[in-house]
Amino acid sequence: MEDFDLNESLNGLWEKLAAWMDSIILALPNFLLAILVLVLFVIAANYASKLLNKLLQFKIKQDSIREMTVKIVKLIIILIGFFIALGILELNTILTSILAGAGVVGLAIGLALQGTLNNTFSGIILSFIPELQLGDWIETGDFAGSVTQISLRSVVIKEADNNYVVIPNSKIVQEPFKNFSRTPRSRVMLDCGVAYDSDLELVQNLTIETMQSLFAQQGSEEVEFMYQEFADSSINFIVRFWTPVTNRKDILVAKNKAIIALKKAFDENNINIPFPIRTIDFTNNLSINKPGESE
């Protein structure tokens, strides 16, 4: 009885092994095809990543962003090949489970790293837009400086006082910033005032001539002069002129030259630039004595 049961068990085992072997033999072509597809996609991902890296070298100067972009594209291509291979093997249940699990894990990671992912995607966006490049002088919020680094997390600028400021990428993308380096020339504005007894037409003509001789205007550019107001001690005006500007220092240098030249021209033509004067009267007209009484 025991021998009979043992033989029956062995026969059942052999039958199962044979069934498995038949299944393996039947699935072998699909298995080999799936492996071939996966290998081809891996090879394609390697070639595509190398080609993309060469193309991005002309567009993205930051190595960290370029390398991360290449890795993401390479991973996407390999995942596509992996899912196609699972489809060839008719493992639809496993494929569905993987996609569902990936969705849940991706949602959890996205919620946990919301700020980090925001900065990462903002860094990728910044690497492709021409409005912000390494070496540009920008102003955003209370900070101004030259861009020294653009990473997947932040933009680093070097301010005029030689200190570095790290700004999250999301701040640059979501909030306005001013880039002085995207245009080779900018209009500089200078405020001044002259005395009330000045010849206003002479002041206007002299100011325009001085600015034109100091700063060459190109094309349709011109020096603009407008009186603005009757102030307490002067008639104020603004003069605007074009000059090469790629950072804040260029504006300060241009204003410095303009002020020196304008003051010299006004002095030579006896034009006064007034300043507020306060007069203190020490005369005391009050008396504690009654009229007619001697002190």
Coordinates of C-alpha atoms in Angstrom, one line a residue:
M1 CA 0.0 0.0 0.0
E2 CA 2.8 2.3 0.9
D3 CA 4.7 1.4 -2.4
F4 CA 1.5 2.1 -4.3
D5 CA 1.1 5.5 -2.8
L6 CA 4.8 6.4 -3.4
N7 CA 4.5 5.3 -7.1
E8 CA 1.4 7.4 -7.5
S9 CA 3.0 10.4 -6.0
L10 CA 6.1 10.0 -8.2
N11 CA 3.9 9.7 -11.3
G12 CA 2.0 12.8 -10.3
L13 CA 5.3 14.7 -9.9
W14 CA 6.6 13.6 -13.2
E15 CA 3.3 14.6 -14.9
K16 CA 3.6 18.1 -13.4
L17 CA 7.2 18.4 -14.4
A18 CA 6.3 17.4 -17.9
A19 CA 3.5 19.9 -18.0
W20 CA 5.9 22.6 -16.8
M21 CA 8.5 21.6 -19.4
D22 CA 5.8 21.7 -22.1
S23 CA 4.8 25.2 -20.9
I24 CA 8.4 26.3 -20.9
I25 CA 9.1 25.0 -24.4
L26 CA 5.9 26.7 -25.7
A27 CA 6.8 29.9 -24.0
L28 CA 10.5 29.8 -24.9
P29 CA 10.1 31.7 -28.2
N30 CA 8.2 34.5 -26.4
F31 CA 10.7 34.5 -23.6
L32 CA 13.6 34.8 -26.0
L33 CA 11.8 37.5 -27.9
A34 CA 11.1 39.4 -24.7
I35 CA 14.8 39.2 -23.7
L36 CA 15.8 40.4 -27.2
V37 CA 13.3 43.3 -27.0
L38 CA 14.6 44.4 -23.6
V39 CA 18.3 44.1 -24.8
L40 CA 17.5 46.2 -27.9
F41 CA 15.8 48.9 -25.8
V42 CA 18.8 49.0 -23.4
I43 CA 21.1 49.4 -26.3
A44 CA 18.8 52.1 -27.8
A45 CA 18.7 53.9 -24.5
N46 CA 22.5 54.0 -24.3
Y47 CA 22.8 55.4 -27.8
A48 CA 19.9 57.9 -27.3
S49 CA 21.5 59.1 -24.0
K50 CA 24.8 59.7 -25.7
L51 CA 23.2 61.6 -28.6
L52 CA 21.0 63.6 -26.2
N53 CA 24.1 64.5 -24.1
K54 CA 25.9 65.9 -27.1
L55 CA 22.9 67.9 -28.2
L56 CA 22.3 69.3 -24.7
Q57 CA 25.9 70.4 -24.4
F58 CA 25.1 73.3 -26.8
K59 CA 21.9 74.2 -24.8
I60 CA 22.6 73.4 -21.1
K61 CA 25.9 74.6 -19.6
Q62 CA 25.2 73.0 -16.2
D63 CA 26.6 69.4 -16.0
S64 CA 24.3 68.4 -13.2
I65 CA 21.1 69.3 -15.1
R66 CA 22.4 67.8 -18.3
E67 CA 23.4 64.5 -16.7
M68 CA 20.1 64.2 -14.8
T69 CA 18.1 64.9 -18.0
V70 CA 20.0 62.2 -19.9
K71 CA 19.5 59.7 -17.1
I72 CA 15.7 60.4 -16.9
V73 CA 15.4 59.9 -20.7
K74 CA 17.5 56.7 -20.6
L75 CA 15.3 55.3 -17.7
I76 CA 12.1 56.1 -19.6
I77 CA 13.3 54.2 -22.7
I78 CA 14.4 51.1 -20.6
L79 CA 11.0 51.1 -18.8
I80 CA 9.2 51.2 -22.1
G81 CA 11.2 48.1 -23.3
F82 CA 10.5 46.4 -19.9
F83 CA 6.7 46.8 -20.2
I84 CA 6.8 45.7 -23.9
A85 CA 8.7 42.6 -22.8
L86 CA 6.1 41.8 -20.1
G87 CA 3.4 42.2 -22.7
I88 CA 5.1 39.7 -25.0
L89 CA 5.2 37.2 -22.1
E90 CA 1.5 37.8 -21.6
L91 CA 2.1 38.7 -18.0
N92 CA -0.7 41.2 -17.9
T93 CA -1.5 40.6 -14.2
I94 CA 2.1 41.3 -13.2
L95 CA 2.2 44.3 -15.5
T96 CA -1.0 45.7 -13.9
S97 CA 0.3 45.1 -10.4
I98 CA 3.6 46.8 -11.3
L99 CA 1.8 49.9 -12.7
A100 CA -0.5 50.1 -9.7
G101 CA 2.3 49.8 -7.3
A102 CA 4.4 52.3 -9.2
G103 CA 1.4 54.7 -9.1
V104 CA 1.0 54.4 -5.3
V105 CA 4.7 54.7 -4.6
G106 CA 5.0 57.6 -7.0
L107 CA 2.1 59.4 -5.3
A108 CA 3.7 58.8 -1.9
I109 CA 7.1 60.1 -3.0
G110 CA 5.5 63.0 -4.8
L111 CA 3.7 64.1 -1.6
A112 CA 6.8 63.6 0.6
L113 CA 9.1 65.5 -1.8
Q114 CA 6.7 68.1 -3.2
G115 CA 9.0 71.0 -2.6
T116 CA 12.1 69.2 -3.8
L117 CA 10.4 67.9 -7.0
N118 CA 9.1 71.4 -7.6
N119 CA 12.7 72.8 -7.5
T120 CA 13.9 69.9 -9.6
F121 CA 11.4 70.5 -12.4
S122 CA 12.0 74.2 -12.1
G123 CA 15.7 73.7 -12.6
I124 CA 15.1 71.7 -15.7
I125 CA 12.8 74.5 -17.0
L126 CA 15.5 77.1 -16.2
S127 CA 18.1 75.1 -18.0
F128 CA 16.2 75.4 -21.3
I129 CA 15.0 79.0 -21.2
P130 CA 17.3 81.7 -22.8
E131 CA 16.3 84.3 -20.3
L132 CA 18.7 83.0 -17.6
Q133 CA 22.3 81.8 -18.3
L134 CA 25.5 81.5 -16.4
G135 CA 27.2 84.8 -16.0
D136 CA 24.0 86.9 -16.3
W137 CA 23.4 89.7 -13.9
I138 CA 19.9 89.4 -12.4
E139 CA 17.8 91.0 -9.7
T140 CA 15.1 89.1 -7.9
G141 CA 13.4 90.2 -4.7
D142 CA 16.0 91.8 -2.5
F143 CA 19.0 90.1 -4.2
A144 CA 21.1 91.1 -7.2
G145 CA 24.2 89.4 -8.6
S146 CA 25.9 87.4 -11.3
V147 CA 24.6 83.8 -11.8
T148 CA 27.4 81.4 -11.0
Q149 CA 25.5 78.1 -10.9
I150 CA 22.2 76.6 -12.0
S151 CA 21.5 73.2 -10.4
L152 CA 18.5 71.0 -10.1
R153 CA 17.8 72.6 -6.7
S154 CA 18.8 76.2 -6.8
V155 CA 20.3 79.2 -8.6
V156 CA 23.4 80.6 -7.0
I157 CA 24.3 84.3 -7.6
K158 CA 27.3 86.3 -6.5
E159 CA 26.4 89.7 -5.2
A160 CA 28.5 92.9 -5.6
D161 CA 29.8 92.5 -2.0
N162 CA 31.3 89.1 -3.0
N163 CA 28.8 87.1 -1.0
Y164 CA 26.8 84.2 -2.5
V165 CA 23.0 83.9 -2.4
V166 CA 21.3 80.5 -3.0
I167 CA 17.8 80.9 -4.4
P168 CA 15.4 78.0 -4.8
N169 CA 14.6 77.3 -8.5
S170 CA 10.8 77.6 -7.8
K171 CA 11.3 81.2 -6.6
I172 CA 13.0 82.1 -9.9
V173 CA 10.3 80.4 -12.0
Q174 CA 7.3 81.7 -10.1
E175 CA 8.4 85.2 -9.2
P176 CA 9.6 88.0 -11.6
F177 CA 13.3 88.6 -12.0
K178 CA 15.2 91.3 -14.0
N179 CA 18.1 90.2 -16.2
F180 CA 20.5 93.0 -17.2
S181 CA 22.6 90.8 -19.5
R182 CA 20.1 89.8 -22.0
T183 CA 20.2 93.2 -23.8
P184 CA 23.5 94.8 -24.7
R185 CA 22.2 98.4 -24.2
S186 CA 19.8 100.0 -21.7
R187 CA 18.4 103.4 -21.0
V188 CA 19.9 105.2 -17.9
M189 CA 17.8 107.8 -16.1
L190 CA 19.4 110.7 -14.2
D191 CA 17.4 113.2 -12.0
C192 CA 18.7 116.7 -11.3
G193 CA 17.4 120.2 -10.5
V194 CA 18.3 123.8 -11.3
A195 CA 17.6 127.2 -9.7
Y196 CA 14.4 129.0 -10.4
D197 CA 16.2 131.9 -12.1
S198 CA 17.9 129.6 -14.6
D199 CA 17.3 129.8 -18.4
L200 CA 15.3 126.6 -18.8
E201 CA 15.8 126.3 -22.5
L202 CA 19.5 126.7 -22.1
V203 CA 19.5 124.1 -19.4
Q204 CA 17.7 121.7 -21.6
N205 CA 19.9 122.2 -24.7
L206 CA 23.1 122.1 -22.6
T207 CA 22.1 118.9 -20.9
I208 CA 21.1 117.1 -24.1
E209 CA 24.4 118.2 -25.8
T210 CA 26.5 117.1 -22.9
M211 CA 24.9 113.6 -22.8
Q212 CA 25.1 113.2 -26.5
S213 CA 28.8 114.0 -26.5
L214 CA 29.5 111.7 -23.6
F215 CA 27.2 108.7 -24.7
A216 CA 26.9 108.0 -28.4
Q217 CA 23.3 107.2 -29.3
Q218 CA 22.7 104.4 -31.9
G219 CA 20.0 104.0 -34.5
S220 CA 16.7 105.3 -33.2
E221 CA 18.1 106.0 -29.7
E222 CA 18.1 109.6 -28.4
V223 CA 18.7 111.6 -25.3
E224 CA 15.4 112.6 -23.7
F225 CA 14.9 115.6 -21.4
M226 CA 11.8 116.4 -19.4
Y227 CA 11.1 118.9 -16.6
Q228 CA 9.2 117.2 -13.9
E229 CA 8.1 119.5 -11.1
F230 CA 8.5 122.8 -9.3
A231 CA 10.1 121.7 -6.1
D232 CA 10.8 123.6 -2.9
S233 CA 14.2 125.0 -4.0
S234 CA 14.6 123.9 -7.6
I235 CA 12.9 123.0 -10.9
N236 CA 13.6 119.3 -11.3
F237 CA 14.2 117.4 -14.5
I238 CA 15.0 114.0 -15.7
V239 CA 17.4 113.1 -18.5
R240 CA 17.4 109.7 -20.1
F241 CA 20.1 108.3 -22.4
W242 CA 21.2 105.0 -23.9
T243 CA 24.5 103.2 -23.0
P244 CA 26.0 99.7 -22.9
V245 CA 24.6 98.0 -19.8
T246 CA 25.0 94.3 -18.8
N247 CA 24.9 94.7 -15.0
R248 CA 24.1 97.2 -12.2
K249 CA 27.7 98.5 -12.1
D250 CA 27.5 99.7 -15.7
I251 CA 24.5 101.9 -14.6
L252 CA 26.5 103.4 -11.7
V253 CA 29.5 104.1 -13.9
A254 CA 27.3 105.8 -16.5
K255 CA 25.6 107.9 -13.9
N256 CA 29.0 108.9 -12.4
K257 CA 30.3 110.1 -15.8
A258 CA 27.0 111.9 -16.5
I259 CA 27.0 113.7 -13.1
I260 CA 30.7 114.9 -13.4
A261 CA 30.2 116.1 -17.0
L262 CA 26.8 117.8 -16.3
K263 CA 28.1 119.6 -13.2
K264 CA 31.2 120.9 -15.2
A265 CA 28.9 122.1 -18.0
F266 CA 26.6 123.9 -15.6
D267 CA 29.5 125.6 -13.8
E268 CA 30.9 126.8 -17.1
N269 CA 27.6 128.4 -17.9
N270 CA 26.8 129.8 -14.4
I271 CA 23.9 127.5 -14.0
N272 CA 23.2 126.8 -10.3
I273 CA 22.2 123.4 -8.9
P274 CA 20.5 124.6 -5.6
F275 CA 20.3 122.7 -2.4
P276 CA 17.8 123.2 0.5
I277 CA 18.8 126.0 2.9
R278 CA 17.5 126.3 6.4
T279 CA 17.6 129.8 8.0
I280 CA 17.5 130.1 11.8
D281 CA 16.3 133.4 13.3
F282 CA 17.6 134.1 16.8
T283 CA 15.7 137.5 17.1
N284 CA 13.5 137.4 20.2
N285 CA 10.5 139.8 19.8
L286 CA 8.9 138.6 23.0
S287 CA 9.2 140.5 26.2
I288 CA 8.0 139.8 29.7
N289 CA 8.0 143.5 30.6
K290 CA 4.8 145.6 30.2
P291 CA 4.8 148.5 27.8
G292 CA 6.4 151.6 29.3
E293 CA 8.3 149.8 32.0
S294 CA 12.0 149.9 32.1
E295 CA 14.1 146.8 32.4

